[in-house]
mmCIF file of C-alpha atoms in Angstrom:
data_model
loop_
_atom_site.group_PDB
_atom_site.id
_atom_site.type_symbol
_atom_site.label_atom_id
_atom_site.label_comp_id
_atom_site.label_asym_id
_atom_site.label_seq_id
_atom_site.Cartn_x
_atom_site.Cartn_y
_atom_site.Cartn_z
ATOM 1 C CA MET C 526 0.137 0.338 -0.104
ATOM 2 C CA SER C 527 1.410 3.255 -0.902
ATOM 3 C CA ARG C 528 1.881 6.403 1.003
ATOM 4 C CA LEU C 529 -0.357 8.080 -1.215
ATOM 5 C CA LEU C 530 -3.323 5.847 -0.050
ATOM 6 C CA ARG C 531 -1.793 6.190 3.622
ATOM 7 C CA ARG C 532 -1.878 9.661 3.510
ATOM 8 C CA LYS C 533 -5.216 10.264 1.720
ATOM 9 C CA ILE C 534 -7.360 7.531 3.076
ATOM 10 C CA PRO C 535 -6.185 6.821 6.274
ATOM 11 C CA ALA C 536 -9.415 4.635 7.706
ATOM 12 C CA LEU C 537 -9.419 2.410 4.574
ATOM 13 C CA PHE C 538 -5.735 1.658 5.151
ATOM 14 C CA SER C 539 -6.147 1.012 8.798
ATOM 15 C CA LEU C 540 -9.006 -1.329 7.758
ATOM 16 C CA LEU C 541 -7.246 -3.174 5.263
ATOM 17 C CA PHE C 542 -3.954 -3.350 7.425
ATOM 18 C CA MET C 543 -5.954 -4.878 10.064
ATOM 19 C CA ILE C 544 -7.806 -7.516 7.940
ATOM 20 C CA GLY C 545 -4.123 -8.143 5.942
ATOM 21 C CA LEU C 546 -2.871 -9.165 9.399
ATOM 22 C CA LEU C 547 -5.536 -11.513 10.089
ATOM 23 C CA TRP C 548 -5.874 -12.771 6.573
ATOM 24 C CA PRO C 549 -2.567 -12.402 4.601
ATOM 25 C CA VAL C 550 -2.019 -13.755 1.227
ATOM 26 C CA PRO C 551 1.045 -14.122 -1.276
ATOM 27 C CA ALA C 552 1.295 -12.178 -4.464
ATOM 28 C CA ALA C 553 -1.253 -13.871 -7.110
ATOM 29 C CA GLY C 554 -0.626 -16.206 -9.868
ATOM 30 C CA ALA C 555 3.210 -16.837 -9.559
ATOM 31 C CA ASP C 556 2.846 -20.375 -9.571
ATOM 32 C CA THR C 557 -0.190 -20.562 -11.430
ATOM 33 C CA LEU C 558 -0.752 -21.866 -14.951
ATOM 34 C CA TYR C 559 -3.472 -19.865 -16.746
ATOM 35 C CA GLU C 560 -4.818 -21.096 -20.112
ATOM 36 C CA VAL C 561 -7.101 -18.575 -22.089
ATOM 37 C CA THR C 562 -8.471 -18.640 -25.748
ATOM 38 C CA TYR C 563 -9.043 -15.309 -27.134
ATOM 39 C CA ALA C 564 -10.744 -14.275 -30.563
ATOM 40 C CA GLY C 565 -10.773 -10.869 -32.317
ATOM 41 C CA LYS C 566 -8.994 -8.892 -34.993
ATOM 42 C CA ILE C 567 -5.697 -7.816 -35.952
ATOM 43 C CA GLY C 568 -6.340 -5.024 -38.096
ATOM 44 C CA ALA C 569 -9.242 -6.486 -40.556
ATOM 45 C CA ALA C 570 -7.869 -10.129 -40.161
ATOM 46 C CA ALA C 571 -9.703 -12.582 -37.688
ATOM 47 C CA VAL C 572 -7.769 -14.246 -35.182
ATOM 48 C CA ARG C 573 -7.619 -16.782 -32.311
ATOM 49 C CA MET C 574 -5.259 -16.944 -29.984
ATOM 50 C CA GLN C 575 -4.410 -19.645 -26.980
ATOM 51 C CA LEU C 576 -2.112 -18.418 -24.381
ATOM 52 C CA GLN C 577 -0.545 -20.342 -21.695
ATOM 53 C CA LEU C 578 0.716 -17.761 -18.757
ATOM 54 C CA LYS C 579 2.764 -18.847 -15.894
ATOM 55 C CA GLY C 580 4.454 -16.011 -13.635
ATOM 56 C CA GLY C 581 6.349 -13.993 -16.064
ATOM 57 C CA ALA C 582 6.541 -16.539 -18.768
ATOM 58 C CA VAL C 583 4.001 -16.564 -21.850
ATOM 59 C CA ALA C 584 3.785 -19.187 -24.484
ATOM 60 C CA GLY C 585 0.939 -20.194 -27.197
ATOM 61 C CA SER C 586 -0.204 -20.030 -30.550
ATOM 62 C CA THR C 587 -2.244 -17.809 -33.047
ATOM 63 C CA LEU C 588 -4.410 -19.178 -36.077
ATOM 64 C CA TYR C 589 -5.765 -16.954 -38.779
ATOM 65 C CA ASN C 590 -8.397 -17.401 -41.081
ATOM 66 C CA ARG C 591 -7.379 -18.488 -44.522
ATOM 67 C CA VAL C 592 -3.841 -18.702 -43.549
ATOM 68 C CA ARG C 593 -2.056 -22.085 -42.497
ATOM 69 C CA GLY C 594 -1.181 -22.573 -38.775
ATOM 70 C CA PRO C 595 -0.926 -22.256 -36.113
ATOM 71 C CA TYR C 596 1.871 -20.065 -35.675
ATOM 72 C CA ARG C 597 3.980 -20.366 -32.413
ATOM 73 C CA LEU C 598 4.134 -17.749 -29.834
ATOM 74 C CA GLN C 599 6.573 -16.964 -27.061
ATOM 75 C CA GLY C 600 7.327 -14.178 -24.557
ATOM 76 C CA SER C 601 6.676 -12.364 -21.407
ATOM 77 C CA LEU C 602 4.500 -10.595 -18.845
ATOM 78 C CA ASP C 603 5.734 -8.227 -16.912
ATOM 79 C CA ARG C 604 4.560 -7.038 -13.193
ATOM 80 C CA LEU C 605 2.264 -4.187 -14.819
ATOM 81 C CA ARG C 606 0.662 -6.595 -17.187
ATOM 82 C CA ARG C 607 2.365 -5.330 -20.009
ATOM 83 C CA ILE C 608 3.042 -8.330 -22.526
ATOM 84 C CA HIS C 609 5.457 -9.008 -25.112
ATOM 85 C CA LEU C 610 5.231 -11.911 -27.677
ATOM 86 C CA GLN C 611 7.166 -13.072 -30.490
ATOM 87 C CA GLU C 612 5.117 -14.922 -33.234
ATOM 88 C CA TYR C 613 7.220 -17.480 -35.335
ATOM 89 C CA ASP C 614 5.933 -19.683 -38.519
ATOM 90 C CA ARG C 615 6.376 -23.369 -38.440
ATOM 91 C CA HIS C 616 9.878 -23.132 -40.178
ATOM 92 C CA GLY C 617 11.075 -20.971 -36.849
ATOM 93 C CA ARG C 618 11.035 -17.580 -38.732
ATOM 94 C CA LEU C 619 10.003 -14.757 -36.834
ATOM 95 C CA VAL C 620 6.848 -13.055 -38.316
ATOM 96 C CA GLY C 621 5.387 -10.578 -35.720
ATOM 97 C CA VAL C 622 5.717 -9.052 -32.678
ATOM 98 C CA PHE C 623 2.894 -8.511 -30.056
ATOM 99 C CA GLN C 624 3.294 -5.587 -27.812
ATOM 100 C CA GLY C 625 0.168 -4.743 -25.533
ATOM 101 C CA ARG C 626 -1.416 -5.005 -22.290
ATOM 102 C CA LEU C 627 -3.412 -7.827 -20.462
ATOM 103 C CA PRO C 628 -5.662 -5.470 -18.196
ATOM 104 C CA SER C 629 -7.293 -9.184 -17.180
ATOM 105 C CA LEU C 630 -7.258 -12.415 -18.270
ATOM 106 C CA LEU C 631 -10.215 -11.901 -20.401
ATOM 107 C CA GLN C 632 -8.871 -8.736 -22.209
ATOM 108 C CA PHE C 633 -5.854 -8.494 -24.433
ATOM 109 C CA TYR C 634 -5.048 -5.392 -26.585
ATOM 110 C CA GLY C 635 -2.341 -3.522 -28.328
ATOM 111 C CA THR C 636 0.086 -3.239 -31.507
ATOM 112 C CA TRP C 637 1.127 -6.147 -33.776
ATOM 113 C CA SER C 638 4.336 -5.319 -35.998
ATOM 114 C CA GLY C 639 5.856 -7.252 -38.740
ATOM 115 C CA PRO C 640 9.629 -8.829 -38.003
ATOM 116 C CA GLU C 641 11.166 -5.489 -39.402
ATOM 117 C CA GLY C 642 8.720 -3.168 -37.426
ATOM 118 C CA LEU C 643 7.622 -1.538 -40.575
ATOM 119 C CA ARG C 644 3.938 -2.575 -40.700
ATOM 120 C CA ARG C 645 1.857 -2.085 -37.620
ATOM 121 C CA LEU C 646 -1.897 -3.099 -36.874
ATOM 122 C CA GLY C 647 -3.719 -2.632 -33.681
ATOM 123 C CA PHE C 648 -5.326 -5.582 -32.320
ATOM 124 C CA ASN C 649 -8.145 -6.080 -29.557
ATOM 125 C CA LEU C 650 -8.791 -9.600 -28.275
ATOM 126 C CA THR C 651 -11.145 -10.986 -25.805
ATOM 127 C CA ALA C 652 -11.767 -14.376 -24.021
ATOM 128 C CA ALA C 653 -15.046 -16.004 -22.771
ATOM 129 C CA PRO C 654 -15.425 -16.612 -19.147
ATOM 130 C CA PRO C 655 -14.677 -20.335 -18.679
ATOM 131 C CA PRO C 656 -17.139 -22.635 -16.997
ATOM 132 C CA PRO C 657 -16.229 -23.195 -13.298
ATOM 133 C CA ALA C 658 -14.006 -25.780 -12.379
ATOM 134 C CA PRO C 659 -15.296 -28.914 -10.749
ATOM 135 C CA GLY C 660 -15.947 -28.131 -7.120
ATOM 136 C CA GLN C 661 -14.999 -24.874 -7.304
ATOM 137 C CA LYS C 662 -17.269 -22.300 -5.361
ATOM 138 C CA PRO C 663 -17.173 -18.802 -7.261
ATOM 139 C CA PHE C 664 -17.620 -15.282 -5.957
ATOM 140 C CA ARG C 665 -16.612 -16.153 -2.199
ATOM 141 C CA ALA C 666 -17.640 -13.536 0.253
ATOM 142 C CA GLY C 667 -14.897 -11.392 1.409
ATOM 143 C CA ILE C 668 -12.055 -8.875 -0.047
ATOM 144 C CA TRP C 669 -10.556 -9.146 -3.470
ATOM 145 C CA SER C 670 -7.949 -6.992 -4.547
ATOM 146 C CA ARG C 671 -6.748 -6.015 -8.103
ATOM 147 C CA ILE C 672 -3.342 -7.432 -9.112
ATOM 148 C CA GLY C 673 -0.898 -6.168 -11.682
ATOM 149 C CA VAL C 674 -1.278 -2.322 -11.472
ATOM 150 C CA ALA C 675 1.015 0.413 -10.051
ATOM 151 C CA PRO C 676 0.601 1.411 -6.449
ATOM 152 C CA TYR C 677 -1.523 4.823 -7.455
ATOM 153 C CA GLU C 678 -4.296 2.493 -9.137
ATOM 154 C CA PRO C 679 -5.303 -0.115 -6.513
ATOM 155 C CA ALA C 680 -9.081 -1.263 -6.605
ATOM 156 C CA THR C 681 -10.697 -3.328 -3.757
ATOM 157 C CA LEU C 682 -13.879 -5.381 -4.231
ATOM 158 C CA ILE C 683 -15.748 -6.485 -1.154
ATOM 159 C CA ILE C 684 -18.417 -9.214 -1.491
ATOM 160 C CA ALA C 685 -20.886 -9.195 1.050
ATOM 161 C CA ALA C 686 -24.291 -10.903 1.459
ATOM 162 C CA SER C 687 -25.584 -13.287 -1.096
ATOM 163 C CA THR C 688 -29.104 -13.671 -2.337
ATOM 164 C CA PRO C 689 -30.655 -16.294 -4.768
ATOM 165 C CA GLN C 690 -30.090 -13.968 -7.704
ATOM 166 C CA GLY C 691 -26.591 -13.010 -6.760
ATOM 167 C CA PHE C 692 -24.532 -11.299 -4.202
ATOM 168 C CA ARG C 693 -24.145 -7.723 -2.939
ATOM 169 C CA PHE C 694 -20.760 -5.792 -3.131
ATOM 170 C CA THR C 695 -18.876 -2.635 -2.957
ATOM 171 C CA LEU C 696 -15.984 -1.888 -5.438
ATOM 172 C CA THR C 697 -13.775 0.850 -4.674
ATOM 173 C CA ALA C 698 -10.804 2.190 -7.455
ATOM 174 C CA PHE C 699 -8.408 4.647 -7.291
ATOM 175 C CA SER C 700 -6.253 6.600 -9.591
ATOM 176 C CA GLY C 701 -3.987 8.660 -7.546
ATOM 177 C CA SER C 702 -6.375 10.929 -5.578
ATOM 178 C CA HIS C 703 -9.317 10.232 -7.925
ATOM 179 C CA THR C 704 -11.853 7.411 -6.539
ATOM 180 C CA GLY C 705 -14.658 5.694 -8.118
ATOM 181 C CA VAL C 706 -17.189 3.488 -5.880
ATOM 182 C CA VAL C 707 -19.687 0.991 -7.155
ATOM 183 C CA THR C 708 -22.115 -0.425 -5.253
ATOM 184 C CA GLY C 709 -25.225 -2.741 -5.891
ATOM 185 C CA ILE C 710 -26.348 -6.276 -6.402
ATOM 186 C CA ALA C 711 -24.409 -8.683 -9.248
ATOM 187 C CA LYS C 712 -27.091 -10.884 -10.522
ATOM 188 C CA LEU C 713 -25.889 -14.451 -11.456
ATOM 189 C CA ASN C 714 -26.336 -15.064 -15.129
ATOM 190 C CA GLY C 715 -24.530 -18.748 -15.851
ATOM 191 C CA ASN C 716 -21.080 -18.665 -15.027
ATOM 192 C CA VAL C 717 -20.716 -15.010 -14.518
ATOM 193 C CA ALA C 718 -22.179 -12.365 -12.460
ATOM 194 C CA ILE C 719 -23.509 -8.921 -13.938
ATOM 195 C CA TRP C 720 -24.064 -5.273 -12.474
ATOM 196 C CA THR C 721 -25.666 -2.656 -14.522
ATOM 197 C CA ASP C 722 -26.530 0.760 -14.159
ATOM 198 C CA PRO C 723 -29.053 1.677 -16.706
ATOM 199 C CA ARG C 724 -29.178 5.191 -16.371
ATOM 200 C CA ARG C 725 -25.179 5.921 -16.762
ATOM 201 C CA GLY C 726 -25.068 2.877 -19.377
ATOM 202 C CA CYS C 727 -22.438 1.187 -17.351
ATOM 203 C CA ARG C 728 -22.334 -2.716 -17.030
ATOM 204 C CA LEU C 729 -19.793 -4.573 -14.929
ATOM 205 C CA GLN C 730 -19.297 -8.503 -15.721
ATOM 206 C CA LEU C 731 -17.656 -10.477 -13.055
ATOM 207 C CA ALA C 732 -16.217 -13.903 -13.760
ATOM 208 C CA MET C 733 -13.959 -16.409 -12.143
ATOM 209 C CA VAL C 734 -10.616 -17.675 -14.059
ATOM 210 C CA GLN C 735 -9.544 -20.388 -11.447
ATOM 211 C CA ASP C 736 -8.353 -18.514 -8.422
ATOM 212 C CA LEU C 737 -8.983 -15.044 -9.876
ATOM 213 C CA LEU C 738 -12.047 -13.017 -10.213
ATOM 214 C CA SER C 739 -12.044 -11.056 -13.446
ATOM 215 C CA ILE C 740 -13.874 -7.798 -13.684
ATOM 216 C CA THR C 741 -14.515 -6.183 -17.201
ATOM 217 C CA ALA C 742 -16.343 -2.889 -17.674
ATOM 218 C CA PHE C 743 -18.804 -2.077 -20.676
ATOM 219 C CA GLY C 744 -20.324 1.003 -21.829
ATOM 220 C CA ASN C 745 -20.092 4.231 -19.974
ATOM 221 C CA CYS C 746 -18.584 3.547 -16.649
ATOM 222 C CA SER C 747 -16.604 6.661 -16.682
ATOM 223 C CA ASP C 748 -19.448 8.514 -15.020
ATOM 224 C CA THR C 749 -19.130 6.402 -11.963
ATOM 225 C CA ALA C 750 -15.572 7.542 -11.047
ATOM 226 C CA GLY C 751 -13.015 10.226 -11.250
ATOM 227 C CA ALA C 752 -10.889 10.916 -14.344
ATOM 228 C CA GLY C 753 -8.576 7.995 -14.895
ATOM 229 C CA VAL C 754 -10.152 5.581 -12.751
ATOM 230 C CA PHE C 755 -11.373 2.145 -13.908
ATOM 231 C CA PHE C 756 -12.552 -1.057 -12.613
ATOM 232 C CA ASP C 757 -11.468 -3.639 -15.157
ATOM 233 C CA GLY C 758 -8.829 -6.060 -14.015
ATOM 234 C CA ASP C 759 -8.002 -9.497 -12.111
ATOM 235 C CA TYR C 760 -8.808 -9.390 -8.446
ATOM 236 C CA HIS C 761 -7.352 -11.479 -6.242
ATOM 237 C CA GLU C 762 -8.661 -12.915 -2.900
ATOM 238 C CA GLY C 763 -7.512 -11.178 0.179
ATOM 239 C CA VAL C 764 -5.582 -8.022 0.688
ATOM 240 C CA TRP C 765 -3.075 -6.515 -1.858
ATOM 241 C CA ASN C 766 0.246 -7.651 -1.525
ATOM 242 C CA GLU C 767 2.590 -6.970 -4.406
ATOM 243 C CA PRO C 768 6.118 -5.485 -4.506
ATOM 244 C CA LEU C 769 6.457 -2.197 -6.045
ATOM 245 C CA PRO C 770 7.451 -1.838 -9.497
ATOM 246 C CA THR C 771 11.155 -0.260 -10.515
ATOM 247 C CA LEU C 772 11.917 2.789 -11.868
ATOM 248 C CA VAL C 773 12.875 0.626 -14.956
ATOM 249 C CA ASP C 774 9.444 -0.964 -15.024
ATOM 250 C CA LEU C 775 7.901 2.509 -15.254
ATOM 251 C CA GLY C 776 9.948 3.764 -17.870
ATOM 252 C CA VAL C 777 12.097 6.116 -15.910
ATOM 253 C CA LEU C 778 15.026 4.521 -15.955
ATOM 254 C CA ASP C 779 16.397 2.319 -19.019
ATOM 255 C CA THR C 780 18.658 -0.759 -17.476
ATOM 256 C CA PRO C 781 18.695 -2.695 -14.175
ATOM 257 C CA ALA C 782 22.238 -1.303 -14.048
ATOM 258 C CA GLN C 783 20.903 2.079 -13.947
ATOM 259 C CA ASP C 784 18.394 1.395 -11.567
ATOM 260 C CA SER C 785 21.001 -0.308 -9.198
ATOM 261 C CA SER C 786 23.051 2.576 -9.265
ATOM 262 C CA PHE C 787 20.262 5.361 -8.756
ATOM 263 C CA ARG C 788 18.969 3.332 -5.607
ATOM 264 C CA GLU C 789 22.595 3.385 -4.292
ATOM 265 C CA LEU C 790 22.395 7.122 -4.495
ATOM 266 C CA VAL C 791 18.813 7.854 -3.119
ATOM 267 C CA GLY C 792 19.079 4.894 -0.423
ATOM 268 C CA ARG C 793 15.500 4.644 1.398
ATOM 269 C CA PHE C 794 13.894 7.368 -0.749
ATOM 270 C CA TYR C 795 13.712 5.281 -3.701
ATOM 271 C CA ASP C 796 10.310 4.123 -3.017
ATOM 272 C CA LEU C 797 9.150 7.762 -2.967
ATOM 273 C CA PHE C 798 10.376 8.230 -6.294
ATOM 274 C CA VAL C 799 8.513 5.336 -7.402
ATOM 275 C CA GLU C 800 5.086 6.230 -5.433
ATOM 276 C CA THR C 801 5.456 9.690 -7.221
ATOM 277 C CA PHE C 802 6.055 8.472 -10.768
ATOM 278 C CA HIS C 803 2.195 7.680 -11.760
ATOM 279 C CA LEU C 804 2.136 9.910 -14.644
ATOM 280 C CA LEU C 805 5.331 10.947 -16.336
ATOM 281 C CA SER C 806 6.583 12.929 -19.251
ATOM 282 C CA PRO C 807 10.177 13.411 -20.998
ATOM 283 C CA ALA C 808 11.533 16.983 -20.231
ATOM 284 C CA GLU C 809 14.311 18.894 -22.149
ATOM 285 C CA ASP C 810 17.785 18.948 -21.034
ATOM 286 C CA LEU C 811 18.387 22.443 -20.503
ATOM 287 C CA ASP C 812 22.221 21.767 -19.684
ATOM 288 C CA GLY C 813 23.025 20.304 -23.137
ATOM 289 C CA LEU C 814 24.566 16.986 -21.312
ATOM 290 C CA GLY C 815 22.832 14.614 -23.527
ATOM 291 C CA ALA C 816 21.110 13.415 -20.499
ATOM 292 C CA LYS C 817 17.436 11.883 -20.426
ATOM 293 C CA VAL C 818 15.058 13.546 -18.418
ATOM 294 C CA MET C 819 11.773 12.248 -16.778
ATOM 295 C CA VAL C 820 9.056 14.232 -14.750
ATOM 296 C CA GLY C 821 6.632 12.667 -12.932
ATOM 297 C CA TRP C 822 3.507 13.295 -10.461
ATOM 298 C CA VAL C 823 0.465 11.751 -9.222
ATOM 299 C CA ARG C 824 -2.595 12.460 -10.721
ATOM 300 C CA GLY C 825 -4.418 14.846 -8.595
ATOM 301 C CA LEU C 826 -1.685 15.701 -6.600
ATOM 302 C CA ASN C 827 0.467 18.178 -8.733
ATOM 303 C CA GLY C 828 2.215 20.486 -6.347
ATOM 304 C CA SER C 829 2.666 18.021 -3.428
ATOM 305 C CA ASP C 830 3.583 14.755 -5.217
ATOM 306 C CA GLU C 831 5.884 15.256 -8.037
ATOM 307 C CA ALA C 832 9.801 14.318 -8.806
ATOM 308 C CA ILE C 833 12.607 14.734 -11.577
ATOM 309 C CA VAL C 834 14.985 12.292 -12.604
ATOM 310 C CA MET C 835 18.045 13.248 -15.022
ATOM 311 C CA ALA C 836 20.271 10.476 -16.114
ATOM 312 C CA GLY C 837 23.495 11.253 -17.609
ATOM 313 C CA PRO C 838 25.012 9.337 -20.333
ATOM 314 C CA ASP C 839 27.929 8.621 -17.869
ATOM 315 C CA GLY C 840 25.750 6.983 -15.499
ATOM 316 C CA SER C 841 25.518 9.767 -12.894
ATOM 317 C CA PHE C 842 22.130 11.386 -11.803
ATOM 318 C CA SER C 843 20.654 14.640 -10.613
ATOM 319 C CA ALA C 844 17.396 13.919 -9.260
ATOM 320 C CA ALA C 845 14.821 15.867 -6.891
ATOM 321 C CA VAL C 846 11.338 14.806 -5.232
ATOM 322 C CA LEU C 847 8.804 16.411 -3.243
ATOM 323 C CA ASP C 848 8.435 15.372 0.553
ATOM 324 C CA GLY C 849 6.119 17.410 2.540
ATOM 325 C CA GLU C 850 7.678 20.896 2.581
ATOM 326 C CA ARG C 851 11.116 19.828 1.484
ATOM 327 C CA ILE C 852 12.592 19.256 -1.940
ATOM 328 C CA ARG C 853 15.053 16.386 -1.388
ATOM 329 C CA TYR C 854 17.754 16.818 -4.051
ATOM 330 C CA PHE C 855 20.236 14.036 -4.824
ATOM 331 C CA SER C 856 23.232 14.321 -7.458
ATOM 332 C CA ASP C 857 26.430 12.315 -8.195
ATOM 333 C CA MET C 858 26.705 14.449 -11.457
ATOM 334 C CA PRO C 859 30.243 16.111 -11.479
ATOM 335 C CA GLY C 860 30.033 19.697 -10.548
ATOM 336 C CA PHE C 861 26.313 19.195 -9.519
ATOM 337 C CA GLN C 862 26.513 17.566 -6.009
ATOM 338 C CA GLU C 863 25.947 21.208 -4.125
ATOM 339 C CA ARG C 864 23.962 23.117 -6.718
ATOM 340 C CA PRO C 865 21.307 21.544 -9.185
ATOM 341 C CA PRO C 866 22.045 21.716 -12.759
ATOM 342 C CA ARG C 867 19.877 24.310 -14.586
ATOM 343 C CA THR C 868 17.173 21.589 -15.620
ATOM 344 C CA VAL C 869 16.509 20.509 -12.156
ATOM 345 C CA ALA C 870 16.562 24.079 -10.861
ATOM 346 C CA GLN C 871 14.173 25.109 -13.155
ATOM 347 C CA TRP C 872 11.784 22.333 -12.112
ATOM 348 C CA CYS C 873 12.518 23.062 -8.323
ATOM 349 C CA GLY C 874 11.465 26.905 -8.909
ATOM 350 C CA ARG C 875 8.063 25.653 -9.470
ATOM 351 C CA PHE C 876 7.970 25.331 -5.648
ATOM 352 C CA PRO C 877 9.212 28.504 -4.059
ATOM 353 C CA GLU C 878 7.493 27.589 -0.655
ATOM 354 C CA LYS C 879 9.335 24.574 -0.450
ATOM 355 C CA LYS C 880 12.798 24.275 1.121
ATOM 356 C CA LEU C 881 15.805 22.626 -0.845
ATOM 357 C CA VAL C 882 17.517 19.895 1.013
ATOM 358 C CA ARG C 883 20.776 18.654 -0.541
ATOM 359 C CA MET C 884 21.155 14.769 0.279
ATOM 360 C CA ASN C 885 24.935 14.423 -0.357
ATOM 361 C CA GLU C 886 25.469 11.118 1.334
ATOM 362 C CA ARG C 887 24.763 7.860 -0.180
ATOM 363 C CA ALA C 888 23.065 4.469 1.110
ATOM 364 C CA PHE C 889 21.343 6.404 4.567
#
């Protein structure tokens, strides 16, 4: 649970923390094999795709209409549910690359490109909810937590009293400081449960996919929540308990070696940077050092939760992050340990009311 939620919703955090002590769960899906069949289109071509997912490894096949197959798929899935697949023909030749996102096990979308990257087509694939496994009791009462999302976008489903037609639930989701809450009765319809809001035109489908509860939103559900908030995703039984992503996962840094050096520089404040880079954007290197500059902020908390990281081509850094009434500044760039480079100084100038604190010691 991020500092954002601890600060903005202390009552909910305290409740979930106490439940977590009584009902801890490991990170979901690490040792579970999920087998899913998708159908949809890549550009105008109809396709069926079968995937086997276990931890971060993905394998499978594609079968196109009017094309011999199947083609073999091999790739990976990261902790933020971004998926990379390479597609090979029966002779082992690379014929395509899928780059996309798996917001839930029942949805897969992104871009397919040819082996040279010259031809690019969008794709959108969906899977039908599977029938329940023998002896499986779906939609168990209790807390379910969304997995595979960054710490700024958690969601919690609480299933309460059941009725002959379905069950009562409360679904709460966040995107930064923005929230969305849906409460009502989901009606059983075969192997899924459906909740609808005819006035807003929003429909939620809840389905069990092995040990995960998958939620898919249809129609206009944005009116039920603040900007950027979404309800789709896979939910694991229990309280959310996943590790934070790294700055490489988030796209702030490029390599694990960079990440290791940055961790050494900022020490215990590394998590503060991670929890601040919710939304991010490249910025100009005003010093002409050939540095990669990224600025980040938490949705709805501009001015209180912001950061900048300037990564030089020599492996050095200048970085700053807001921390209450302070701007914590870190640098091992030659000539900029005591004073920020122009790029960082201009960013710091946006917060004249905050005190600049130079953090010169490593590994504190």
